[in-house]
Coordinates of C-alpha atoms in Angstrom, one line a residue:
M1 CA 38.9 201.9 83.5
Q2 CA 41.8 203.5 81.4
S3 CA 43.4 201.5 78.5
Q4 CA 47.4 201.3 78.6
D5 CA 50.0 200.6 76.1
V6 CA 51.7 196.9 77.5
A7 CA 55.2 196.6 76.1
P8 CA 55.5 193.4 74.7
R9 CA 57.9 191.6 76.8
P10 CA 61.0 190.5 74.6
P11 CA 61.8 187.1 73.9
A12 CA 63.1 184.5 77.0
P13 CA 67.1 183.2 76.1
S14 CA 67.6 180.0 75.1
T15 CA 69.0 177.2 77.8
E16 CA 70.3 175.6 75.1
P17 CA 73.5 175.3 74.8
T18 CA 75.5 176.5 72.7
V19 CA 78.4 174.9 70.7
D20 CA 81.0 177.0 68.1
V21 CA 83.7 175.7 66.5
G22 CA 86.7 176.0 68.5
Q23 CA 84.5 173.7 71.4
A24 CA 83.1 171.0 69.3
E25 CA 87.3 170.6 67.6
A26 CA 88.1 170.9 71.3
A27 CA 86.2 167.7 72.5
L28 CA 87.0 166.4 69.0
V29 CA 90.9 165.9 69.5
E30 CA 90.5 165.2 73.4
H31 CA 88.1 162.1 72.6
Y32 CA 89.2 161.7 69.1
P33 CA 90.2 158.3 69.8
R34 CA 87.1 157.4 71.6
L35 CA 85.1 158.4 68.8
V36 CA 86.5 157.0 65.8
R37 CA 86.8 153.5 67.7
L38 CA 82.7 154.2 68.4
A39 CA 82.4 155.2 64.4
Y40 CA 84.4 151.5 64.0
L41 CA 82.1 149.1 65.9
V42 CA 78.8 150.4 64.8
L43 CA 79.7 150.7 60.8
P44 CA 78.2 147.7 58.5
P45 CA 81.3 144.9 58.0
T46 CA 81.2 144.4 54.9
L47 CA 82.9 147.3 54.5
G48 CA 85.8 145.3 54.8
R49 CA 87.9 146.2 57.7
T50 CA 90.8 148.6 55.6
R51 CA 87.5 150.5 54.6
R52 CA 85.9 151.1 58.2
V53 CA 89.3 151.7 59.9
L54 CA 90.0 155.3 56.8
T55 CA 85.8 155.8 57.3
A56 CA 85.7 156.6 60.7
H57 CA 88.5 158.5 60.6
A58 CA 87.3 160.0 57.6
L59 CA 83.8 160.9 60.3
T60 CA 85.3 161.4 62.8
Q61 CA 87.3 163.9 61.7
R62 CA 84.6 166.1 59.8
A63 CA 82.4 166.2 62.8
L64 CA 83.3 170.2 63.2
P65 CA 79.8 172.3 62.7
R66 CA 80.3 175.0 60.1
G67 CA 79.4 177.7 63.2
R68 CA 77.7 177.8 65.4
T69 CA 74.8 175.7 67.0
S70 CA 72.6 174.2 69.2
A71 CA 73.9 171.3 71.0
P72 CA 70.9 168.5 71.7
A73 CA 70.2 168.2 75.3
I74 CA 71.4 164.1 75.2
P75 CA 74.3 163.0 77.7
A76 CA 77.8 163.4 77.3
I77 CA 80.5 161.4 78.2
P78 CA 79.2 160.2 82.0
A79 CA 81.6 161.0 85.0
P80 CA 83.3 157.7 85.6
A81 CA 84.0 157.1 81.6
T82 CA 86.6 159.5 81.1
G83 CA 87.2 161.0 84.3
G84 CA 84.5 164.7 83.4
D85 CA 81.9 165.1 82.3
G86 CA 82.8 165.6 78.1
G87 CA 80.3 169.1 77.6
P88 CA 78.2 170.2 74.7
G89 CA 81.2 170.1 71.8
Y90 CA 81.3 166.6 72.6
T91 CA 77.8 165.6 73.3
Y92 CA 77.0 167.5 69.5
V93 CA 80.4 165.7 67.7
R94 CA 80.1 162.4 69.0
L95 CA 75.9 162.6 67.4
Q96 CA 77.6 163.4 64.2
V97 CA 79.3 160.5 64.6
L98 CA 77.2 158.2 65.2
R99 CA 74.8 159.7 63.2
T100 CA 77.5 159.9 59.5
A101 CA 78.6 155.7 60.3
L102 CA 74.7 155.2 60.4
E103 CA 74.0 156.6 56.9
A104 CA 77.3 154.3 55.5
G105 CA 74.9 151.5 56.5
H106 CA 72.5 152.5 54.7
P107 CA 71.7 150.6 50.9
L108 CA 72.1 153.0 47.7
R109 CA 69.0 152.7 47.0
L110 CA 67.2 154.2 49.1
R111 CA 68.6 157.9 47.9
P112 CA 68.0 158.8 44.8
W113 CA 71.6 160.6 45.8
P114 CA 74.2 158.7 48.2
K115 CA 75.7 160.1 50.9
R116 CA 79.4 161.1 51.3
S117 CA 79.4 158.7 54.2
Q118 CA 78.2 156.2 51.8
L119 CA 81.0 156.5 49.2
P120 CA 85.0 155.5 50.2
P121 CA 86.4 158.8 51.8
L122 CA 88.2 161.0 50.1
L123 CA 91.0 161.6 53.6
P124 CA 93.0 160.6 54.9
Q125 CA 93.7 158.2 52.7
V126 CA 96.4 155.6 52.0
W127 CA 98.0 154.1 49.0
G128 CA 99.1 150.1 48.7
L129 CA 98.8 149.1 52.0
R130 CA 95.6 147.5 53.8
L131 CA 95.3 149.0 57.6
F132 CA 93.4 146.8 60.4
P133 CA 94.0 146.7 64.4
R134 CA 95.3 144.3 65.6
S135 CA 94.2 141.1 66.0
G136 CA 92.7 139.9 69.8
G137 CA 92.1 136.7 71.2
A138 CA 88.9 135.0 70.8
D139 CA 86.4 136.5 72.8
E140 CA 87.0 139.3 70.8
L141 CA 86.1 137.0 67.0
A142 CA 83.5 135.7 69.1
L143 CA 82.4 139.5 70.0
D144 CA 82.9 141.0 66.3
Q145 CA 80.7 137.6 64.6
R146 CA 77.5 138.6 67.3
L147 CA 78.1 141.9 66.1
S148 CA 78.6 141.8 62.8
A149 CA 74.8 139.8 63.2
L150 CA 72.9 142.6 64.6
S151 CA 71.8 146.0 62.3
G152 CA 73.1 148.6 62.1
P153 CA 70.9 150.8 64.8
A154 CA 71.5 147.8 67.2
R155 CA 75.1 148.2 67.1
A156 CA 74.8 151.5 68.1
A157 CA 73.1 150.5 70.6
Y158 CA 74.6 148.1 72.4
V159 CA 78.2 150.2 72.1
L160 CA 76.7 153.7 73.6
R161 CA 75.6 151.0 76.4
G162 CA 78.8 149.1 76.9
L163 CA 81.4 152.3 75.3
E164 CA 79.0 154.9 76.9
K165 CA 78.4 153.6 79.6
L166 CA 74.3 155.5 78.8
T167 CA 72.2 154.2 80.9
A168 CA 69.0 152.6 78.4
A169 CA 66.4 156.1 78.3
D170 CA 70.0 157.9 77.7
V171 CA 70.9 155.4 74.4
R172 CA 67.5 156.0 73.5
G173 CA 67.5 159.6 73.2
V174 CA 71.1 159.4 71.3
L175 CA 69.7 157.0 68.7
D176 CA 66.4 159.5 68.2
A177 CA 68.3 162.2 67.8
A178 CA 70.9 160.0 65.3
G179 CA 67.9 159.6 63.3
V180 CA 67.0 156.0 64.5
E181 CA 63.0 155.4 63.7
D182 CA 62.5 152.3 66.6
P183 CA 65.3 153.7 69.4
Q184 CA 63.4 150.8 71.3
T185 CA 64.1 147.5 69.0
A186 CA 67.7 148.7 68.4
L187 CA 68.3 148.6 71.9
T188 CA 65.9 144.8 72.5
E189 CA 68.1 143.7 70.1
A190 CA 71.4 144.7 70.7
G191 CA 70.4 143.1 74.5
D192 CA 71.3 139.6 72.4
I193 CA 74.9 140.1 72.8
P194 CA 75.8 139.8 76.7
P195 CA 76.1 142.7 78.6
R196 CA 79.3 141.5 79.8
E197 CA 80.8 141.3 76.0
A198 CA 81.1 144.9 76.6
A199 CA 84.7 145.2 78.4
L200 CA 86.0 143.8 75.4
L201 CA 85.2 146.8 73.3
D202 CA 87.9 148.6 74.5
S203 CA 90.4 146.0 73.4
P204 CA 92.9 146.5 70.6
E205 CA 91.3 144.7 68.4
F206 CA 88.4 147.0 67.7
D207 CA 91.1 150.2 68.6
P208 CA 91.1 151.9 64.7
C209 CA 94.2 154.2 66.0
S210 CA 96.6 151.4 67.1
L211 CA 96.9 149.9 63.6
Q212 CA 99.1 146.7 61.5
A213 CA 99.5 147.0 57.6
R214 CA 100.6 144.9 55.3
P215 CA 100.5 144.6 51.5
T216 CA 97.5 145.3 48.9
D217 CA 97.0 142.3 46.4
L218 CA 101.0 142.7 44.7
M219 CA 99.7 140.6 41.5
R220 CA 96.9 142.6 40.9
R221 CA 98.1 146.1 42.1
R222 CA 101.2 145.1 39.6
Q223 CA 98.9 143.9 36.8
H224 CA 97.1 147.5 37.0
V225 CA 100.5 149.2 36.7
K226 CA 101.6 147.1 34.0
A227 CA 98.5 148.3 32.4
A228 CA 98.2 151.9 33.1
L229 CA 102.1 151.5 31.3
A230 CA 100.5 149.8 28.1
A231 CA 98.2 152.5 27.9
T232 CA 100.9 155.4 26.8
A233 CA 104.2 155.6 25.2
A234 CA 106.0 155.7 28.2
A235 CA 104.8 152.0 28.4
A236 CA 107.4 151.0 25.3
V237 CA 110.9 153.0 26.5
C238 CA 110.0 151.7 30.2
G239 CA 110.1 147.9 29.0
A240 CA 113.3 148.4 26.4
L241 CA 114.9 149.0 29.9
F242 CA 113.5 146.3 31.6
V243 CA 113.6 143.7 28.7
I244 CA 116.5 143.2 27.0
P245 CA 117.0 141.4 23.2
G246 CA 118.5 138.5 23.5
G247 CA 117.6 137.5 26.7
G248 CA 120.8 138.8 27.6
W249 CA 121.3 140.0 32.4
G250 CA 118.0 142.4 32.8
P251 CA 118.0 145.4 35.7
D252 CA 117.5 143.0 38.3
G253 CA 120.7 140.9 37.0
A254 CA 120.2 137.0 38.1
A255 CA 117.6 138.0 40.2
A256 CA 114.1 135.2 39.0
P257 CA 111.3 136.3 37.1
P258 CA 108.2 138.2 39.3
Y259 CA 106.2 136.6 41.2
A260 CA 103.4 136.1 38.6
R261 CA 106.0 134.2 36.9
N262 CA 108.3 132.4 39.6
P263 CA 107.4 128.5 39.4
A264 CA 108.2 127.9 42.6
A265 CA 105.9 130.8 43.3
E266 CA 103.2 128.9 41.0
A267 CA 104.1 125.3 43.2
A268 CA 102.8 127.4 45.7
L269 CA 99.2 127.6 44.9
D270 CA 98.6 124.6 43.4
P271 CA 97.0 121.7 45.2
G272 CA 98.6 119.2 43.5
T273 CA 101.7 119.9 44.2
L274 CA 100.9 120.0 48.1
T275 CA 103.0 117.5 50.1
K276 CA 102.4 114.5 52.2
A277 CA 103.5 112.0 54.9
S278 CA 103.4 108.8 54.3
A279 CA 100.7 107.1 57.3
T280 CA 103.6 105.3 59.1
A281 CA 107.0 108.2 58.6
W282 CA 106.6 109.0 62.5
K283 CA 107.2 105.3 63.4
K284 CA 110.5 105.4 61.5
S285 CA 111.8 109.5 61.8
A286 CA 114.1 110.5 64.0
R287 CA 111.8 113.3 64.6
T288 CA 108.4 113.4 65.7
D289 CA 107.6 116.5 64.7
F290 CA 104.9 117.7 62.0
G291 CA 107.0 117.3 59.2
V292 CA 105.9 113.4 59.5
W293 CA 101.7 114.1 60.5
P294 CA 100.1 112.3 57.5
A295 CA 97.1 113.8 55.4
R296 CA 94.0 113.6 56.9
G297 CA 90.5 114.3 57.3
E298 CA 87.6 113.1 54.9
L299 CA 88.3 116.4 52.6
T300 CA 92.1 115.7 51.4
G301 CA 90.9 115.3 47.8
D302 CA 89.0 118.1 47.4
K303 CA 91.1 119.9 44.9
A304 CA 88.8 123.4 44.9
L305 CA 89.1 123.6 48.8
L306 CA 92.6 123.2 49.1
R307 CA 92.8 125.6 46.0
R308 CA 90.9 128.4 47.9
A309 CA 93.2 127.4 51.0
L310 CA 96.3 128.5 49.0
A311 CA 95.0 131.5 47.8
V312 CA 93.9 132.4 50.9
W313 CA 97.2 131.9 52.3
A314 CA 98.9 133.7 49.5
R315 CA 96.4 136.6 49.1
P316 CA 93.6 137.1 51.5
G317 CA 91.0 139.2 51.2
G318 CA 89.5 142.1 52.8
S319 CA 86.5 140.1 54.4
V320 CA 89.6 137.3 55.6
Q321 CA 89.8 137.0 59.1
V322 CA 93.4 136.8 59.3
S323 CA 95.2 136.4 62.2
S324 CA 98.6 135.2 63.9
T325 CA 100.5 134.9 66.7
P326 CA 103.1 137.4 67.4
G327 CA 106.0 137.4 65.4
T328 CA 105.2 135.1 63.0
P329 CA 105.0 136.2 59.3
A330 CA 101.8 135.9 57.9
G331 CA 103.0 136.4 54.4
G332 CA 102.3 132.8 51.2
P333 CA 104.4 129.3 51.3
P334 CA 107.3 130.0 49.8
G335 CA 107.1 127.0 47.8
P336 CA 104.6 122.9 48.1
P337 CA 103.6 123.2 52.2
Q338 CA 102.5 119.8 53.5
L339 CA 99.3 118.9 53.9
L340 CA 98.4 118.3 57.7
Y341 CA 94.4 117.8 57.8
A342 CA 91.7 118.8 55.6
G343 CA 87.6 118.4 56.8
V344 CA 84.6 119.1 58.3
V345 CA 84.4 120.0 61.4
D346 CA 81.6 121.3 63.4
S347 CA 79.4 124.2 60.7
A348 CA 83.0 124.8 59.0
R349 CA 85.6 123.4 56.4
V350 CA 89.0 123.2 57.9
V351 CA 92.3 123.4 56.0
L352 CA 95.8 122.6 58.2
L353 CA 98.3 123.6 56.3
Y354 CA 103.0 122.9 57.5
D355 CA 106.1 125.0 55.8
G356 CA 108.6 124.0 57.8
L357 CA 108.1 127.5 59.9
R358 CA 104.1 128.0 60.0
V359 CA 101.2 126.5 60.9
A360 CA 98.2 127.5 58.7
R361 CA 94.9 126.9 59.2
Y362 CA 92.1 128.2 57.1
A363 CA 88.2 127.6 57.3
E364 CA 85.7 128.5 55.6
P365 CA 81.9 127.7 56.1
K366 CA 79.9 124.8 54.8
K367 CA 77.5 127.1 52.6
G368 CA 79.9 129.0 50.8
T369 CA 83.6 131.0 51.6
G370 CA 82.3 134.5 53.1
G371 CA 83.2 134.0 56.4
A372 CA 87.1 132.3 55.7
A373 CA 90.2 133.3 58.3
L374 CA 93.0 132.3 58.5
D375 CA 95.3 131.8 61.3
F376 CA 99.5 131.3 61.7
A377 CA 101.3 130.0 64.1
R378 CA 105.1 129.9 64.5
V379 CA 106.1 126.2 65.2
D380 CA 109.5 126.3 64.0
G381 CA 111.8 123.5 65.8
A382 CA 109.3 121.7 68.2
S383 CA 109.2 117.8 68.5
G384 CA 107.6 116.0 70.6
A385 CA 104.8 117.5 73.0
E386 CA 104.6 120.5 70.9
A387 CA 104.0 119.2 67.8
S388 CA 101.4 117.2 69.4
A389 CA 98.6 119.1 68.6
V390 CA 97.5 122.1 66.7
V391 CA 93.6 123.4 67.3
L392 CA 90.5 122.8 64.7
D393 CA 87.8 124.9 66.1
R394 CA 86.5 127.5 68.7
T395 CA 83.0 127.2 69.0
D396 CA 80.9 128.4 72.5
G397 CA 83.9 128.3 74.8
N398 CA 85.2 125.3 73.6
V399 CA 88.4 123.9 71.4
R400 CA 88.9 120.8 69.2
Y401 CA 92.5 119.2 68.7
L402 CA 93.9 117.2 66.2
T403 CA 96.5 115.3 67.8
A404 CA 100.0 114.2 66.4
P405 CA 99.2 110.4 65.1
W406 CA 101.4 109.1 68.4
V407 CA 99.2 110.6 70.2
T408 CA 97.1 107.1 72.4
K409 CA 95.2 108.7 74.5
A410 CA 93.5 112.2 75.1
A411 CA 92.3 113.0 78.4
V412 CA 91.4 116.6 80.3
R413 CA 92.0 117.4 84.0
D414 CA 91.3 120.2 86.5
L415 CA 94.6 122.1 86.3
M416 CA 93.7 123.0 89.8
K417 CA 92.9 120.0 91.1
P418 CA 95.6 117.8 91.1
D419 CA 93.9 115.6 92.6
G420 CA 91.1 115.3 90.5
G421 CA 91.8 112.7 87.7
T422 CA 91.6 113.0 84.2
S423 CA 88.1 112.5 81.8
E424 CA 89.7 110.6 78.7
L425 CA 88.9 112.7 75.3
P426 CA 87.2 110.7 72.5
V427 CA 88.9 111.0 69.2
S428 CA 88.2 110.3 65.9
K429 CA 90.3 107.6 63.5
D430 CA 91.7 111.1 62.0
G431 CA 92.8 112.3 65.8
V432 CA 90.5 114.9 65.9
T433 CA 89.3 115.0 69.8
G434 CA 86.3 115.9 71.5
A435 CA 85.1 119.7 72.7
F436 CA 86.2 121.1 75.8
G437 CA 85.7 124.5 77.5
S438 CA 89.5 126.2 76.7
P439 CA 89.9 128.3 80.0
A440 CA 91.8 130.5 77.8
L441 CA 87.9 131.4 75.8
R442 CA 86.0 132.0 80.0
A443 CA 85.6 135.2 81.4
G444 CA 84.9 135.7 85.0
K445 CA 87.1 135.2 88.1
C446 CA 89.2 132.3 87.6
R447 CA 87.8 128.9 89.5
S448 CA 88.7 126.2 86.9
W449 CA 91.9 125.7 84.5
T450 CA 90.9 123.0 82.0
V451 CA 94.2 121.3 80.5
L452 CA 95.1 118.8 78.1
Q453 CA 96.9 115.0 79.2
L454 CA 97.7 113.3 75.9
S455 CA 100.1 110.8 76.2
D456 CA 102.0 108.0 74.0
A457 CA 104.8 105.6 74.0
D458 CA 107.3 107.9 76.2
G459 CA 104.7 109.0 79.1
A460 CA 101.9 111.7 79.5
S461 CA 102.6 115.8 78.9
L462 CA 100.5 118.1 79.7
L463 CA 98.7 121.4 77.0
T464 CA 97.0 124.3 78.0
D465 CA 95.1 126.0 75.1
L466 CA 96.7 129.5 75.6
A467 CA 93.8 131.3 72.4
E468 CA 96.4 130.1 70.0
L469 CA 96.6 127.7 67.3
T470 CA 99.4 125.6 69.2
P471 CA 98.9 125.3 72.8
A472 CA 101.8 125.8 75.3
H473 CA 103.4 123.1 76.7
L474 CA 103.9 122.5 80.8
T475 CA 106.3 121.4 82.1
T476 CA 108.5 122.0 85.9
G477 CA 111.8 122.2 87.4
R478 CA 114.6 123.8 87.5
P479 CA 115.5 125.7 84.0
S480 CA 118.1 123.4 82.9
A481 CA 116.1 120.4 83.2
P482 CA 111.9 121.0 83.0
R483 CA 110.0 117.6 83.2
E484 CA 106.4 116.8 82.7
A485 CA 104.3 118.4 84.6
T486 CA 102.2 115.5 85.3
G487 CA 101.8 112.6 88.1
E488 CA 103.7 113.9 90.9
R489 CA 104.3 117.3 89.7
L490 CA 100.6 118.1 89.1
G491 CA 101.1 119.9 92.4
T492 CA 103.4 122.9 91.7
W493 CA 101.0 123.9 89.5
S494 CA 98.2 124.2 91.6
P495 CA 98.2 127.0 92.4
Y496 CA 99.6 129.0 90.1
A497 CA 97.3 127.8 86.8
C498 CA 94.9 130.8 86.8
S499 CA 98.6 132.8 86.3
L500 CA 98.8 131.4 83.5
A501 CA 96.8 133.8 81.4
A502 CA 99.0 136.7 81.7
A503 CA 100.4 134.3 79.2
R504 CA 97.3 134.7 76.8
A505 CA 98.4 135.8 72.8
R506 CA 101.5 136.3 73.5
G507 CA 103.2 133.4 70.8
V508 CA 104.3 131.2 73.8
R509 CA 105.9 127.6 73.2
S510 CA 106.5 126.6 76.8
V511 CA 105.9 127.6 80.5
N512 CA 108.1 125.8 83.1
A513 CA 107.0 125.9 86.5
W514 CA 109.9 126.3 89.6
S515 CA 109.2 125.8 93.2
Y516 CA 113.0 127.7 93.9
A517 CA 112.4 128.4 97.8
R518 CA 110.6 128.3 101.3
Q519 CA 110.8 130.4 103.3
S520 CA 109.4 130.3 107.0
L521 CA 107.5 133.7 107.5
P522 CA 107.6 136.1 111.2
D523 CA 105.5 135.9 113.8
W524 CA 105.4 131.8 113.9
A525 CA 102.8 132.5 110.9
G526 CA 104.6 129.2 108.5
T527 CA 105.8 128.3 105.8
A528 CA 106.0 130.0 102.4
T529 CA 106.4 129.0 98.4
W530 CA 107.9 130.6 96.3
V531 CA 107.9 130.3 92.7
C532 CA 109.1 131.4 89.7
T533 CA 107.0 130.6 86.0
R534 CA 108.3 131.4 82.6
A535 CA 106.7 131.9 79.6
E536 CA 108.7 130.8 76.5
T537 CA 108.1 131.7 73.9
W538 CA 108.6 130.9 69.6
R539 CA 110.5 133.8 69.1
S540 CA 113.8 135.1 71.0
G541 CA 111.7 137.9 72.8
G542 CA 108.6 138.0 74.2
T543 CA 108.7 136.5 77.6
R544 CA 107.3 136.7 80.8
V545 CA 108.6 135.4 83.5
L546 CA 106.2 135.8 86.8
A547 CA 107.5 135.8 91.0
Q548 CA 104.8 134.3 93.2
L549 CA 104.3 133.3 97.0
Q550 CA 101.8 130.6 98.5
T551 CA 101.1 131.6 102.1
P552 CA 99.9 129.0 104.2
G553 CA 96.2 128.5 104.1
A554 CA 95.8 130.0 100.8
R555 CA 94.3 128.5 97.9
Y556 CA 96.1 130.1 95.3
G557 CA 99.5 132.1 94.6
A558 CA 100.4 135.7 95.0
V559 CA 102.5 137.2 92.0
A560 CA 104.9 139.6 94.0
A561 CA 106.6 140.6 91.4
K562 CA 107.4 139.8 87.4
A563 CA 109.3 141.1 84.4
D564 CA 109.8 140.6 80.6
D565 CA 111.8 139.8 78.1
S566 CA 114.5 138.9 80.9
P567 CA 116.7 135.7 81.5
A568 CA 116.0 135.5 85.4
C569 CA 113.9 132.0 85.8
G570 CA 115.9 130.6 82.0
A571 CA 117.9 128.5 80.7
R572 CA 120.3 130.9 79.6
A573 CA 120.9 132.4 83.7
P574 CA 119.2 129.9 86.0
H575 CA 118.5 132.5 88.8
V576 CA 115.9 134.6 90.4
L577 CA 115.2 136.6 93.6
A578 CA 111.9 138.7 94.5
G579 CA 111.0 140.1 96.6
V580 CA 107.1 141.6 98.3
L581 CA 105.5 143.6 101.4
W582 CA 103.8 140.8 104.0
K583 CA 101.6 141.9 106.9
S584 CA 101.5 139.4 109.2
G585 CA 98.3 138.0 111.6
E586 CA 100.0 140.4 114.5
G587 CA 99.6 143.6 111.7
T588 CA 103.2 143.7 111.6
W589 CA 104.4 144.6 108.0
Y590 CA 107.5 142.8 106.3
L591 CA 109.9 142.5 103.2
L592 CA 110.4 139.1 102.7
A593 CA 112.6 137.7 100.0
A594 CA 113.7 134.9 98.3
G595 CA 116.5 133.7 96.0
D596 CA 117.2 130.3 94.5
R597 CA 118.9 128.3 96.0
G598 CA 121.9 129.0 94.4
T599 CA 122.4 132.4 96.2
T600 CA 124.7 132.8 98.9
S601 CA 123.3 136.4 100.2
V602 CA 120.2 138.7 100.1
S603 CA 120.2 143.3 101.1
A604 CA 117.7 145.2 100.1
K605 CA 118.6 148.9 100.6
G606 CA 115.6 152.0 100.2
R607 CA 113.0 153.6 103.2
F608 CA 114.4 150.8 104.8
S609 CA 117.5 148.0 104.8
G610 CA 118.7 144.9 105.5
S611 CA 120.7 141.6 104.7
A612 CA 121.1 137.6 105.3
E613 CA 123.4 134.9 104.5
G614 CA 122.1 133.0 102.4
N615 CA 119.1 132.7 99.8
L616 CA 115.5 133.8 102.3
L617 CA 115.6 137.4 103.7
A618 CA 112.9 138.9 105.7
V619 CA 112.8 142.3 107.9
R620 CA 110.6 144.3 109.1
A621 CA 109.0 147.0 107.0
R622 CA 106.4 149.8 106.4
Q623 CA 103.4 149.7 103.9
G624 CA 103.5 150.9 101.0
A625 CA 108.0 151.5 101.4
L626 CA 110.1 150.5 98.9
A627 CA 113.5 148.7 98.4
D628 CA 116.0 147.4 96.1
L629 CA 116.6 144.0 96.3
K630 CA 120.7 142.5 95.7
G631 CA 121.9 139.1 95.7
T632 CA 125.2 138.0 95.4
L633 CA 126.3 134.0 93.4
P634 CA 128.7 131.5 94.4
D635 CA 131.2 133.3 91.8
G636 CA 130.1 136.2 93.5
R637 CA 128.1 137.8 90.9
S638 CA 125.5 139.8 91.3
I639 CA 121.4 139.6 90.6
T640 CA 118.6 142.1 90.8
G641 CA 114.9 141.4 92.3
L642 CA 112.1 140.7 89.5
R643 CA 109.9 143.9 89.5

């Protein structure tokens, strides 16, 4: 055989997709909020929330490649999460963000030179402000604490499964590509957190793109500025401008000295100046408000604890979890506040303080002060039932209250079962109730709604936890004269109890349920009940109005319309008009509309029309058709339907 020269075979082209700077930049811009959220969740909580926010943005912005590069063979965003595949550009950028976020959690001593991600970011940079995501509810806080207890790789595994919707195999692949030594161990550790809580990862609590701003430590900042000025010759010139010999007027006129030398401000931080009401003050007072609560608890004499509580109130550090109800200022007290409680509750030391406008709750672990928390609630003008309880502690889905000194009995009951009776709740000599399940902390389908029933010499009142420091007062009846939702009036609330979830974490003061109309349904379907629930807040805005309809045989009411920041259904405008499309048992669609009894006529105009004298309207309609509602009042004024 004759030998033949064979030309060498060219190498097979690479099948791995390549990513250039343009692709990566497009993916980063499109998915920037998601990538920053991922980095924020994976970064170690020990950095503090402000540095975590800035570092998350810095790591994401530095994730672009320097040129064309091969995309790793790991999954991108699955289609159900974003409506389309993120592509190799997103896959690359996400891996870079994850890798650097994990590196940021490594101890500095493990490497001779720290990684760039382990140092404070150069850009972005913010001066004079602390930035942190908006505070969520109790569920988000609990999840944040559970994530803090995990290792960095385990946090990454939980976030990839919960936020990115990756399978376990895909998570192992991503972690392996990010340099995690044992991805399976990280995945197992992440399994300690229930998967159902992963939905909370999309909440504002973990969104570093939607931020709140607070000033930094003003006293320390002022001291640093003074030290810098004193080190230069210009300090003498500036000092001469600010301090005039002989005690004459300065540039600030008759204003008080700076904060650090203001006697009122200094007194506000001195536990020896805390005010305390006498044990019998409430019996002699014309008002039953927080101002007549005595100081209770076994730690009211612990000066060190009280000093820490006052100092954190005035200058909360970066590691302090601060939350406040909407519309509640979070600054320090204007003067010495009143001590309401100081004692041990479950596994924490708790201090409750009142400054005439707000109730502040300071909590720290029994050992150390590393996990301190500070909560505020606005309570100006509170009296009676609205000043009868404050949340002391929330653990494992349960809530515990401190009750007012005039409370004689505490019980719990299911608001959805008006005939179910009450279960007595133990109350200590200091007014601390036993713990019970909070509906505001429960996830999943609403099947019950546990409320607190407090009794005093004037009767009983119902309060419900809405994931805030003070519970909301439940009432029933016309907005001009609401009454306590107890006794036979419990039935008004039972079909609509679950709708209270819509009022969580809104700074709610009270919620009233008003059964304003009963309507005979077409096609002999029985009689339906219209109810308007209105959530009033401690501030001027933020109210929420729901018009709900309960049809015959239905256990729950259905929301027909809602409005925020509307006077409808309230004391200032005690009128309401709402409508809903309803399908009868015979398959015919109708528009049902109802106004309160003060409505003299109702009309509908749109893709169909109709009108009727009185406060009720029922006209044939088509599925999905829309119409505008208008009602007339006895004085000729018009009202429109809630939307």
